[in-house]
PDB file of C-alpha atoms in Angstrom:
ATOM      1  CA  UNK A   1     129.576  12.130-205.326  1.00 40.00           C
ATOM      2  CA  UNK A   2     128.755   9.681-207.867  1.00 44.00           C
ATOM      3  CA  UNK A   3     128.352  10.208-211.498  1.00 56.00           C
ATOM      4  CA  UNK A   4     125.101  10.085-212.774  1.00 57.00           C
ATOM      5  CA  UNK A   5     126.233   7.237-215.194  1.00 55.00           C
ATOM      6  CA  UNK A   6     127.401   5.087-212.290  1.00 53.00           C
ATOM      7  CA  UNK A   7     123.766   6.064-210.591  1.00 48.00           C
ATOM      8  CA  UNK A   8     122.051   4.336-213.409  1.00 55.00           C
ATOM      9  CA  UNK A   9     124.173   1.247-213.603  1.00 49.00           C
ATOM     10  CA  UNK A  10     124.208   0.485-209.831  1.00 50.00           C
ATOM     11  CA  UNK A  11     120.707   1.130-209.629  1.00 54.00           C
ATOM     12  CA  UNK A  12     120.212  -1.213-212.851  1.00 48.00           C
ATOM     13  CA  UNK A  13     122.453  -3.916-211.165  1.00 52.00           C
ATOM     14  CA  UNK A  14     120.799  -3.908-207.621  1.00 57.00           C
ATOM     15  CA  UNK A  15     117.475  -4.537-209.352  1.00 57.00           C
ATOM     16  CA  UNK A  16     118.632  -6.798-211.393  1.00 54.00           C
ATOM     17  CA  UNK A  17     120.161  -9.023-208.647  1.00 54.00           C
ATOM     18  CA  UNK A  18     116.768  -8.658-206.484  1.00 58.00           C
ATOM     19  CA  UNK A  19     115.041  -9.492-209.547  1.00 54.00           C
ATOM     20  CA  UNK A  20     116.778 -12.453-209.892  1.00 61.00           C
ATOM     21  CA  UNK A  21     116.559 -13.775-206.502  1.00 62.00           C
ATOM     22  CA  UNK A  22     112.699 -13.091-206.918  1.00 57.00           C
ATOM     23  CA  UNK A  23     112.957 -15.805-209.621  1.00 52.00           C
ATOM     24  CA  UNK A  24     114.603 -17.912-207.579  1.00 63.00           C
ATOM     25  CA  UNK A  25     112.128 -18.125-204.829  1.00 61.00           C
ATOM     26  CA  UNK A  26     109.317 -18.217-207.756  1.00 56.00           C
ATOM     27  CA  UNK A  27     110.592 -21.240-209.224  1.00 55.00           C
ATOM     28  CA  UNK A  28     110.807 -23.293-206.162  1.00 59.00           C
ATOM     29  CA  UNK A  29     108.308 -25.723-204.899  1.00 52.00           C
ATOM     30  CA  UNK A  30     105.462 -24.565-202.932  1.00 59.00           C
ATOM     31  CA  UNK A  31     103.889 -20.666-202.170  1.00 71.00           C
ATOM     32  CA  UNK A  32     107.035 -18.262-202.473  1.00 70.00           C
ATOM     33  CA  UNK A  33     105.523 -15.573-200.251  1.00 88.00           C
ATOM     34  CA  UNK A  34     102.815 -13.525-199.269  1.00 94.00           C
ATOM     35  CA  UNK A  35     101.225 -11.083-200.684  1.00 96.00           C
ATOM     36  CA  UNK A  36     102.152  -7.673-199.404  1.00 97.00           C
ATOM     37  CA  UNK A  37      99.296  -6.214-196.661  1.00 98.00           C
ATOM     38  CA  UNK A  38      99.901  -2.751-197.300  1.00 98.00           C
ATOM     39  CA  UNK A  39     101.648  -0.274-200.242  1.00 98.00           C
ATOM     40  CA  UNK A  40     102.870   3.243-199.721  1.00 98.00           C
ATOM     41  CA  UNK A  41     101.719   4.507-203.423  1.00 98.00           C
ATOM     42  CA  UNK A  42     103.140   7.494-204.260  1.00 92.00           C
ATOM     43  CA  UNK A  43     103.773  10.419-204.802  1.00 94.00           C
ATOM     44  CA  UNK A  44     106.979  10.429-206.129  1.00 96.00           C
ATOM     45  CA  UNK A  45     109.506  12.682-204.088  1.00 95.00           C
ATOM     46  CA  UNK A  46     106.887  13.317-201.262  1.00 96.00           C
ATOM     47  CA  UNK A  47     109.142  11.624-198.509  1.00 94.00           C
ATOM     48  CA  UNK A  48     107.820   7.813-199.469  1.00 95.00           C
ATOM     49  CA  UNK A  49     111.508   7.044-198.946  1.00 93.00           C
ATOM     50  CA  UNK A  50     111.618   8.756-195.576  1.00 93.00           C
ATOM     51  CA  UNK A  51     107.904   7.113-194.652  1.00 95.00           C
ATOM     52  CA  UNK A  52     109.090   4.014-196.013  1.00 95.00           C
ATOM     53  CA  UNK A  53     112.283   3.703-193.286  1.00 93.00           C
ATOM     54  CA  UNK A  54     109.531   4.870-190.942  1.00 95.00           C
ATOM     55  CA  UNK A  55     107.254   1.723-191.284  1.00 96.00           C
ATOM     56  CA  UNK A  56     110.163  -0.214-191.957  1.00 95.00           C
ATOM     57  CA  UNK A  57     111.616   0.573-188.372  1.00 95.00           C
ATOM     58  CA  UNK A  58     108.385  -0.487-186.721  1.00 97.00           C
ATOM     59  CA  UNK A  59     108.592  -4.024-184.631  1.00 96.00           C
ATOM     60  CA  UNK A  60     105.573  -5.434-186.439  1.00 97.00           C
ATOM     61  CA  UNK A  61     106.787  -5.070-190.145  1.00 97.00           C
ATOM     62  CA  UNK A  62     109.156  -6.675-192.130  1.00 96.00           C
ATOM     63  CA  UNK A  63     110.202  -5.348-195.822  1.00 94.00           C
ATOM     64  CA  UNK A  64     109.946  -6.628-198.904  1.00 94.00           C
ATOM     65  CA  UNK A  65     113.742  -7.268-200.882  1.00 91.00           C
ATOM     66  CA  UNK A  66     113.643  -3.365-201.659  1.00 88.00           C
ATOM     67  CA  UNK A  67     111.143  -0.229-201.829  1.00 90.00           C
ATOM     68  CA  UNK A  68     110.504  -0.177-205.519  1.00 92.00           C
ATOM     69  CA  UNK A  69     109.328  -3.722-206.620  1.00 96.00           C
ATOM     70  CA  UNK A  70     107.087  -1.660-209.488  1.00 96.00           C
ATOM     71  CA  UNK A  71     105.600  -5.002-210.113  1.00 97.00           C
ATOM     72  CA  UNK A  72     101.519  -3.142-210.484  1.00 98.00           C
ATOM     73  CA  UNK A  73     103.192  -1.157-212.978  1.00 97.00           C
ATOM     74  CA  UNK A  74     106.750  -2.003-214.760  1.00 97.00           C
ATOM     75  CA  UNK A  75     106.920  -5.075-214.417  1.00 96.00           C
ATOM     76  CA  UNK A  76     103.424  -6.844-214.151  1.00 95.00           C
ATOM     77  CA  UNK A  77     103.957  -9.118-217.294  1.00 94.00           C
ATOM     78  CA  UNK A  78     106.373 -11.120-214.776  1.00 93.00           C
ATOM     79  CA  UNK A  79     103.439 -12.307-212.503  1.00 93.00           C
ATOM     80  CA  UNK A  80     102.419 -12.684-209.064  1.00 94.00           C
ATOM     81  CA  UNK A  81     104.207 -15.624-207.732  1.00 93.00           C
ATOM     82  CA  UNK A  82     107.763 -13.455-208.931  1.00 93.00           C
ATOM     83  CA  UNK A  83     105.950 -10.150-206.852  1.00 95.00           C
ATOM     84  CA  UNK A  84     105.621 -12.900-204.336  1.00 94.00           C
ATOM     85  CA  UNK A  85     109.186 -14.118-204.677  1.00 92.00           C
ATOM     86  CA  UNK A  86     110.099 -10.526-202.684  1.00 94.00           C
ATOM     87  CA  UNK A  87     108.364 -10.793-199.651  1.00 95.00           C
ATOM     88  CA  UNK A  88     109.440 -12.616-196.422  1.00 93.00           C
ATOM     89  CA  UNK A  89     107.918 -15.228-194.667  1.00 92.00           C
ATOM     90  CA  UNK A  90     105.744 -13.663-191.634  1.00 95.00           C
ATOM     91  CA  UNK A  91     104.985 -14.746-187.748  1.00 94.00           C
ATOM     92  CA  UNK A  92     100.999 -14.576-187.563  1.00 92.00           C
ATOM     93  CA  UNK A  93     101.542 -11.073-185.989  1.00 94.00           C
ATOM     94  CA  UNK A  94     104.049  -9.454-188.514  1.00 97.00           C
ATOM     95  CA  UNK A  95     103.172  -7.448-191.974  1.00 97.00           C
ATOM     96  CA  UNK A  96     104.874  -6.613-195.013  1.00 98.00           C
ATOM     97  CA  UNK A  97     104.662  -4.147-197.572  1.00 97.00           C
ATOM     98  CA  UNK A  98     106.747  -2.042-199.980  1.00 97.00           C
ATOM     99  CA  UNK A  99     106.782   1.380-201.381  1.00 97.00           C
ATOM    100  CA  UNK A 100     106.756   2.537-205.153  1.00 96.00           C
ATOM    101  CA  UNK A 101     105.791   6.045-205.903  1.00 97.00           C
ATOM    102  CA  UNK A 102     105.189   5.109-209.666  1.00 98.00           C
ATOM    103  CA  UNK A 103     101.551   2.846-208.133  1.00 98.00           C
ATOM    104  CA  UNK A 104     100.049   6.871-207.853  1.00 98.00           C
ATOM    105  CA  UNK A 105     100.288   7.815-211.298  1.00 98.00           C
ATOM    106  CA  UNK A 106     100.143   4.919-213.514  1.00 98.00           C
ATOM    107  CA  UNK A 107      96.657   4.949-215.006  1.00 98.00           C
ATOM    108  CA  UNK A 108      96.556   0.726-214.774  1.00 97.00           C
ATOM    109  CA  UNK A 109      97.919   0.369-211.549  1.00 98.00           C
ATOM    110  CA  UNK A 110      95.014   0.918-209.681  1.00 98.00           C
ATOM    111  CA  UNK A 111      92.597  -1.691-211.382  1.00 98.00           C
ATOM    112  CA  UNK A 112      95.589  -3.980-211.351  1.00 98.00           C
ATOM    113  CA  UNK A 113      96.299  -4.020-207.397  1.00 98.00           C
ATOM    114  CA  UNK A 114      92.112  -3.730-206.596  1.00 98.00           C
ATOM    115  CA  UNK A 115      92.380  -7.224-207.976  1.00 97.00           C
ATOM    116  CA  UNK A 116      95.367  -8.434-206.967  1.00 97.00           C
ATOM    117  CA  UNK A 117      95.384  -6.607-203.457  1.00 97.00           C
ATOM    118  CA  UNK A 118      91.050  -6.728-202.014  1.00 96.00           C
ATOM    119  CA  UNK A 119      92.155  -6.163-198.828  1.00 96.00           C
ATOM    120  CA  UNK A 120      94.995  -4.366-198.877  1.00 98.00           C
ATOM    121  CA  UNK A 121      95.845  -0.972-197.366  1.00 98.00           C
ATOM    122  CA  UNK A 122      97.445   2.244-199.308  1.00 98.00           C
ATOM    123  CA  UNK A 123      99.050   5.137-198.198  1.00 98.00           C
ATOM    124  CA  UNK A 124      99.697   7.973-200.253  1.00 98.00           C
ATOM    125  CA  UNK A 125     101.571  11.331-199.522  1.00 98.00           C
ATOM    126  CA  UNK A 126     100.960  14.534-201.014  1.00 98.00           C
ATOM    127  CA  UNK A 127     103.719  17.449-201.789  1.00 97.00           C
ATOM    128  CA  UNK A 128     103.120  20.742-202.490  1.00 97.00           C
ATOM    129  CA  UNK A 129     103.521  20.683-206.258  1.00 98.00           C
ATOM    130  CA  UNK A 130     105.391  23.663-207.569  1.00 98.00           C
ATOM    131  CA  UNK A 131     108.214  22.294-204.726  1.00 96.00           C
ATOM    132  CA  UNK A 132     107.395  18.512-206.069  1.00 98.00           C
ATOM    133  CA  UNK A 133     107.818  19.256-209.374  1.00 98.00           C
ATOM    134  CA  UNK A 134     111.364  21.624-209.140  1.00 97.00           C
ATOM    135  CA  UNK A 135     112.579  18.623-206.948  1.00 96.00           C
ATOM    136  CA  UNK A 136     111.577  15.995-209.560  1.00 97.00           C
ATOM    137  CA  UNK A 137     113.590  17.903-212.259  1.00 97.00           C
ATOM    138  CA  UNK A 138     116.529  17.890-210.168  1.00 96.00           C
ATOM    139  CA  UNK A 139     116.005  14.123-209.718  1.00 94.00           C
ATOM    140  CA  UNK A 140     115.711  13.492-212.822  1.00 96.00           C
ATOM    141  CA  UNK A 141     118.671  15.579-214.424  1.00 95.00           C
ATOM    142  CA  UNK A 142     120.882  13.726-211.170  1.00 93.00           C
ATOM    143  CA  UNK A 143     120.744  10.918-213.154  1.00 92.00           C
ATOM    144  CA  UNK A 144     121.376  12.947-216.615  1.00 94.00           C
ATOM    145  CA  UNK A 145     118.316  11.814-218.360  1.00 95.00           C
ATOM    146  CA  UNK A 146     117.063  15.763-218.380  1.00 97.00           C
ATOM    147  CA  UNK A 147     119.237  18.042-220.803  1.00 97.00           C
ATOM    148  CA  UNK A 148     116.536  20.896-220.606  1.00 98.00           C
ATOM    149  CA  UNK A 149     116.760  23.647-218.181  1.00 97.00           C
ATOM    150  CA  UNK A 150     113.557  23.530-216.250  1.00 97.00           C
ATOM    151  CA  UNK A 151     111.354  26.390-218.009  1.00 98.00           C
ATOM    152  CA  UNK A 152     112.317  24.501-220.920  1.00 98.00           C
ATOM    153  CA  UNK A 153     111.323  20.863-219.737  1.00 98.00           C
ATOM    154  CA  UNK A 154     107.685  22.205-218.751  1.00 98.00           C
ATOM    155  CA  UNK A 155     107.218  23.283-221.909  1.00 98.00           C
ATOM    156  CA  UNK A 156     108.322  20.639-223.803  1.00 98.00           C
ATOM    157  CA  UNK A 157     106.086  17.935-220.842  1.00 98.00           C
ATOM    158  CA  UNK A 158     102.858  17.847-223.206  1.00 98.00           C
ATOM    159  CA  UNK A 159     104.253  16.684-226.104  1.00 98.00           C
ATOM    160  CA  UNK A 160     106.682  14.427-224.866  1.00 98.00           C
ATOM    161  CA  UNK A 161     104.381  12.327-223.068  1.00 98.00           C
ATOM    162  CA  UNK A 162     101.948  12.583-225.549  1.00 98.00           C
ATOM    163  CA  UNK A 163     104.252  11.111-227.941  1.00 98.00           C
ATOM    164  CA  UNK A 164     105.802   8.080-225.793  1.00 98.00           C
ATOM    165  CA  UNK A 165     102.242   7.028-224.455  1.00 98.00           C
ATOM    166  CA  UNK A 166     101.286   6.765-228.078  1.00 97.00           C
ATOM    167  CA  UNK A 167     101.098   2.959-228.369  1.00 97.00           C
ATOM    168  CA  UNK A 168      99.731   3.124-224.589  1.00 97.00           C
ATOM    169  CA  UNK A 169     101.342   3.751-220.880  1.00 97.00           C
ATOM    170  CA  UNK A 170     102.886   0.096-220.345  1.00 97.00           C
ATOM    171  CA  UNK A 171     105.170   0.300-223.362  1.00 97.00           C
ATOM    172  CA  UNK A 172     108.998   0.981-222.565  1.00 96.00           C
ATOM    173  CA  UNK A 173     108.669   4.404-223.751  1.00 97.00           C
ATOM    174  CA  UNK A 174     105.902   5.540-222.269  1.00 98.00           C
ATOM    175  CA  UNK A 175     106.985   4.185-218.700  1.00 98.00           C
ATOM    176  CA  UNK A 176     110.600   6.287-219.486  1.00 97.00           C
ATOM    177  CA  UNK A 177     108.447   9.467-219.854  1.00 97.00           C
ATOM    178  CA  UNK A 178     105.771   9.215-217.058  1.00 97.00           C
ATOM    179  CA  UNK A 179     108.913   8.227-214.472  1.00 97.00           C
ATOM    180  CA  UNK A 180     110.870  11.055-215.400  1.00 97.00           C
ATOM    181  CA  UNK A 181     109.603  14.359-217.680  1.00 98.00           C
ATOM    182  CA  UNK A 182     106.343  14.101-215.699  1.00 98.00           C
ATOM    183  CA  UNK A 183     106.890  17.171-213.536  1.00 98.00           C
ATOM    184  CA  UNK A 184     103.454  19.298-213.903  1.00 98.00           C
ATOM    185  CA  UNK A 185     101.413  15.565-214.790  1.00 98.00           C
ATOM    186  CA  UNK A 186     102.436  14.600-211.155  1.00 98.00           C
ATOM    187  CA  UNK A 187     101.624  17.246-209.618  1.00 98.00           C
ATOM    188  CA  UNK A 188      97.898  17.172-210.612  1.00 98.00           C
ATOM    189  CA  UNK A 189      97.053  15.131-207.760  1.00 98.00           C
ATOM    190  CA  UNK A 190      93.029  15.170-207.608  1.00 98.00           C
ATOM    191  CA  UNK A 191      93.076  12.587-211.289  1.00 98.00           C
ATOM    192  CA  UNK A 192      95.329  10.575-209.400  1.00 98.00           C
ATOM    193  CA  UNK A 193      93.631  10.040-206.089  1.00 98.00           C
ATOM    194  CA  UNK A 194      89.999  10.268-207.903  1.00 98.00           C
ATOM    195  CA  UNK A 195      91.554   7.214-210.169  1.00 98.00           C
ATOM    196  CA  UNK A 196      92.164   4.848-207.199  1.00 98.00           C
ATOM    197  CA  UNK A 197      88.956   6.081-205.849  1.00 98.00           C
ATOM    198  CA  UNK A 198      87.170   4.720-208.522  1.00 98.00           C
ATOM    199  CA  UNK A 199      88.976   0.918-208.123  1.00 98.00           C
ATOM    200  CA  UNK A 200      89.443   1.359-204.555  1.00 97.00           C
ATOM    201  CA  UNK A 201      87.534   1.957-201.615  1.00 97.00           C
ATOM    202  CA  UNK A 202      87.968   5.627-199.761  1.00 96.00           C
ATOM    203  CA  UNK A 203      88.299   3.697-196.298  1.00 97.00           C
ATOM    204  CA  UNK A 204      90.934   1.581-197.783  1.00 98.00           C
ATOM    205  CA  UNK A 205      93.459   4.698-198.644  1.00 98.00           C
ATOM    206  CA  UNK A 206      94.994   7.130-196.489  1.00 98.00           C
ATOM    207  CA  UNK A 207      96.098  10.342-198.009  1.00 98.00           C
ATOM    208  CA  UNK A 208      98.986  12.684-195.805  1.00 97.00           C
ATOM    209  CA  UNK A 209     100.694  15.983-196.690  1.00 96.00           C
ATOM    210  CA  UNK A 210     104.593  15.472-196.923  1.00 95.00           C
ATOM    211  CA  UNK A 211     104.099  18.903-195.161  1.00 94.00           C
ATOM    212  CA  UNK A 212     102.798  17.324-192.106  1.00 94.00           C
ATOM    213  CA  UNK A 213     105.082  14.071-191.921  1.00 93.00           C
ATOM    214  CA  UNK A 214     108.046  17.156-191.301  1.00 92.00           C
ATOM    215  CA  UNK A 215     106.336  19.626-189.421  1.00 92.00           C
ATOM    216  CA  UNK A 216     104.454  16.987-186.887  1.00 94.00           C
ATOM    217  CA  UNK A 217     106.367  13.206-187.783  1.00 94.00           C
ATOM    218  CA  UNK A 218     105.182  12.060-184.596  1.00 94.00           C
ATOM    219  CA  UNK A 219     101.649  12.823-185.138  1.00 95.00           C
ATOM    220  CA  UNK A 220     101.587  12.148-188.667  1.00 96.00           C
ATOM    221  CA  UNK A 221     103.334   8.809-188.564  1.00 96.00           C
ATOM    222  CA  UNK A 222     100.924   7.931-185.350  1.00 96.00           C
ATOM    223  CA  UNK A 223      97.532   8.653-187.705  1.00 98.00           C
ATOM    224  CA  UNK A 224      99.313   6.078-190.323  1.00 98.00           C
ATOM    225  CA  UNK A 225      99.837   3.088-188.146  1.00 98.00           C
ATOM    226  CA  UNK A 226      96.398   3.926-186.913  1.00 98.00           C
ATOM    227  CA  UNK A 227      95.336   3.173-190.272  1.00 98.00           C
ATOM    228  CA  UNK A 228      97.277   0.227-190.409  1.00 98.00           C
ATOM    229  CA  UNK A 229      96.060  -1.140-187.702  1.00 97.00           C
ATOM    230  CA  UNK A 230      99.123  -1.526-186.265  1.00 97.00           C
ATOM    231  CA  UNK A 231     100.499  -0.939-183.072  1.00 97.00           C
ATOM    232  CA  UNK A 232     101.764   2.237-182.097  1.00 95.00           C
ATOM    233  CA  UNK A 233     105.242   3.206-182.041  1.00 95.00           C
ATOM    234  CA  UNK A 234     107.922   5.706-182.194  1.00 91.00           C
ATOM    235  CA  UNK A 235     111.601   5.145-184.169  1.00 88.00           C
ATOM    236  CA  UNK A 236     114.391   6.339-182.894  1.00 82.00           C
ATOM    237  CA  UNK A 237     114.920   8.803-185.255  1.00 76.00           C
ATOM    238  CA  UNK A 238     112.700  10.795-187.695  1.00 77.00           C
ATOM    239  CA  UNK A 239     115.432  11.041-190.330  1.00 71.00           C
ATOM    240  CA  UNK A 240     114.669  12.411-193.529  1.00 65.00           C
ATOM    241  CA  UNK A 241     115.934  10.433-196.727  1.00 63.00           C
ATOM    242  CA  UNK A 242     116.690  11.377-200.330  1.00 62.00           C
ATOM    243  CA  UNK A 243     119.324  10.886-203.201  1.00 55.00           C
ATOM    244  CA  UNK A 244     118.773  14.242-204.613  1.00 54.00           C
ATOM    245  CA  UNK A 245     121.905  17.384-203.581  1.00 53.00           C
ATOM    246  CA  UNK A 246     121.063  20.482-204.748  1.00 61.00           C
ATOM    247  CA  UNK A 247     123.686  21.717-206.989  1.00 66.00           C
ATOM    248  CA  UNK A 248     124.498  25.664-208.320  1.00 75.00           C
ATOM    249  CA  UNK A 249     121.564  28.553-208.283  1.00 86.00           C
ATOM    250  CA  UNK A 250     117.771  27.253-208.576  1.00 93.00           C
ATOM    251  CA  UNK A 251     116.289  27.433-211.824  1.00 96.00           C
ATOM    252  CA  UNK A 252     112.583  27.971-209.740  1.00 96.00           C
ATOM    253  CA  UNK A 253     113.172  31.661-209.750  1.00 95.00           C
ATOM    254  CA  UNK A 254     109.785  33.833-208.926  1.00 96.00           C
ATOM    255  CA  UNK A 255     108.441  34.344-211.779  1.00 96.00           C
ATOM    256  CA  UNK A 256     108.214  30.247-212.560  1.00 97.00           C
ATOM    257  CA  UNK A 257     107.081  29.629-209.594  1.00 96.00           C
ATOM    258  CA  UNK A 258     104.217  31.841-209.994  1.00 97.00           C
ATOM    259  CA  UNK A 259     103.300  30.470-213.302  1.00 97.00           C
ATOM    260  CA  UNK A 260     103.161  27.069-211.627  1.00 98.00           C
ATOM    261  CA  UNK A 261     100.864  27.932-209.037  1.00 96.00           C
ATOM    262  CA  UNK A 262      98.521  29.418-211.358  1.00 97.00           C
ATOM    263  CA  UNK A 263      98.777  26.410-213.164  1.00 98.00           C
ATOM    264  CA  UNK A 264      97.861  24.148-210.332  1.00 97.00           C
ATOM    265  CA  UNK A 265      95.513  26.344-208.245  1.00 96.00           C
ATOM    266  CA  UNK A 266      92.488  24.551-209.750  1.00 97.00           C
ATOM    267  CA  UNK A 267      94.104  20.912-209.302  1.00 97.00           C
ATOM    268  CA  UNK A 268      94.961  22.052-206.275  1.00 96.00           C
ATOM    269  CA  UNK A 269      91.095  23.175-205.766  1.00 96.00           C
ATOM    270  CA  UNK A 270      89.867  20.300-207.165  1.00 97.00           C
ATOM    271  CA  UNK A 271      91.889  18.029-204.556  1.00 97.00           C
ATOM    272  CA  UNK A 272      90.578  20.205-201.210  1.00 96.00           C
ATOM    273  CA  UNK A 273      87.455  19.750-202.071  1.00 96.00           C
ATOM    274  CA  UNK A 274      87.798  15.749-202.845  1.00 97.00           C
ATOM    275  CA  UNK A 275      89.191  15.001-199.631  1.00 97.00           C
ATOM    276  CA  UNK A 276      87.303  17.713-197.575  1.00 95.00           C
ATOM    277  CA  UNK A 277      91.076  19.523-196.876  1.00 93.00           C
ATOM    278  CA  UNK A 278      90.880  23.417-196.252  1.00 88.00           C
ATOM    279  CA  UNK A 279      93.702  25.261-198.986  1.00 83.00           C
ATOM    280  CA  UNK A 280      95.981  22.320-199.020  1.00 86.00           C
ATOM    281  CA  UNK A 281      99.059  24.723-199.429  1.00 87.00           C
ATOM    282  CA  UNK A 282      98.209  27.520-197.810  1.00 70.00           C
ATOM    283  CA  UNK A 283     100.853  30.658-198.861  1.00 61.00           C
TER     284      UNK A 283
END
């Protein structure tokens, strides 16, 4: 298994290499690419990796140079015609999209891609978040940017965003923080979705359970490319994908994880009753 040093700097150097290319294509004469048709938006470690292989299997899609351009958010100082730079040329009957779980959270991103994006469409999946947040920890501390133990990180969340989104979220600090000690802030999904409501409209966004994409993938992934108005299909495989392994005993022992779902019970409230859901984790 890889170090989590050697995570960080091959992750650093494949961006930087598609980053580069994007510049390439930007510079040249002429339109560089389209503009994607759809996003997968979040949330982060909800299965968008999984969903993204999903829609990336499909006949009538082609992908964009990677999943995580994070051009609404990270990166939007570069411009379109670089977001541009990523996407492929298309035959009048193929799409393209890509898939950053960041576009969710990020309080700009959804003014940014109403303007940028008016017809676009956006999927978003939803995790139960006591299990979201436990798994984003682990995610995090895989790449060894978490020294806290978990209890420890949770308590600590408040003030450390607080602090790094002092001189606003797009500053390098703040987008360090909101990526990766955001563990209860993610997981208060009604904000979120009531944010891109406000930009965005309902029609135009399609919100799943991660819940359902592994219980039912078939029926699940059938109700997205409904959505998409694409054509329906079936992969080969329903694979799941992640970069997270579980390592020694798990630090959500009872007692936290009974804390966190009194903490989220009225997010969790709030979100049933915003997109008509009955309990949306039920047990």
């Amino acid at each position: 298994m890889s170090t989590p040093g050697r995570r960080q700097v091959t992750d650093h150097l494949r961006r930087g290499v598609r980053a580069t290319r994007a510049w390439g294509r930007a510079a040249r004469p002429g339109e560089p690419g389209p503009l994607p048709d759809f996003l997968v938006i979040g949330g982060q470690r909800c299965g968008t990796t999984s969903l993204y292989h999903h829609l990336a299997a499909h006949p009538r899609v082609r992908v964009a140079t990677g999943k995580e351009l994070q051009y609404f958010s990270v990166h939007h100082g570069r411009g379109t015609r670089w977001y541009r730079g990523h996407f492929p040329r298309l035959a009048p009957d193929e799409r393209t999209f890509e898939a950053s779980p960041y576009y969710l959270f990020h309080p700009g991103v959804p003014s940014r891609v109403a303007a940028a994006l008016p017809q676009a469409r956006f999927v978003a999946l939803l995790r139960d978040p006591v299990q979201r947040a436990y798994s984003h920890y682990l995610h995090t501390r895989s790449y060894g940017l978490e020294p806290l133990t978990f209890t420890d990180a949770l308590d600590a969340e408040e003030e450390r965003l607080a602090r790094a989104t002092r001189g606003g979220p797009d500053t390098r600090a703040a987008h360090r923080a909101l990526r990766n000690h955001s563990y209860a802030a993610r997981g208060r999904y009604a904000e979120q979705v009531e944010r891109w409501f406000a930009h965005v409209p309902r029609e135009r966004i399609h919100v799943a359970r991660t819940e359902d994409l592994h219980a039912d993938p078939t029926g699940t992934y059938r109700a997205i490319l409904a959505f998409l108005d694409l054509p329906a299909f079936t992969p080969e495989a329903f694979t799941r994908h992640t970069r997270r392994v579980d390592e020694g005993a798990s630090q959500l022992t009872p007692q936290l994880r009974d804390r966190l779902a009194a903490y989220f019970a009225p997010h969790n409230a709030r979100l049933a009753a915003l997109l008509d859901w009955p309990d949306p984790w039920p047990g």
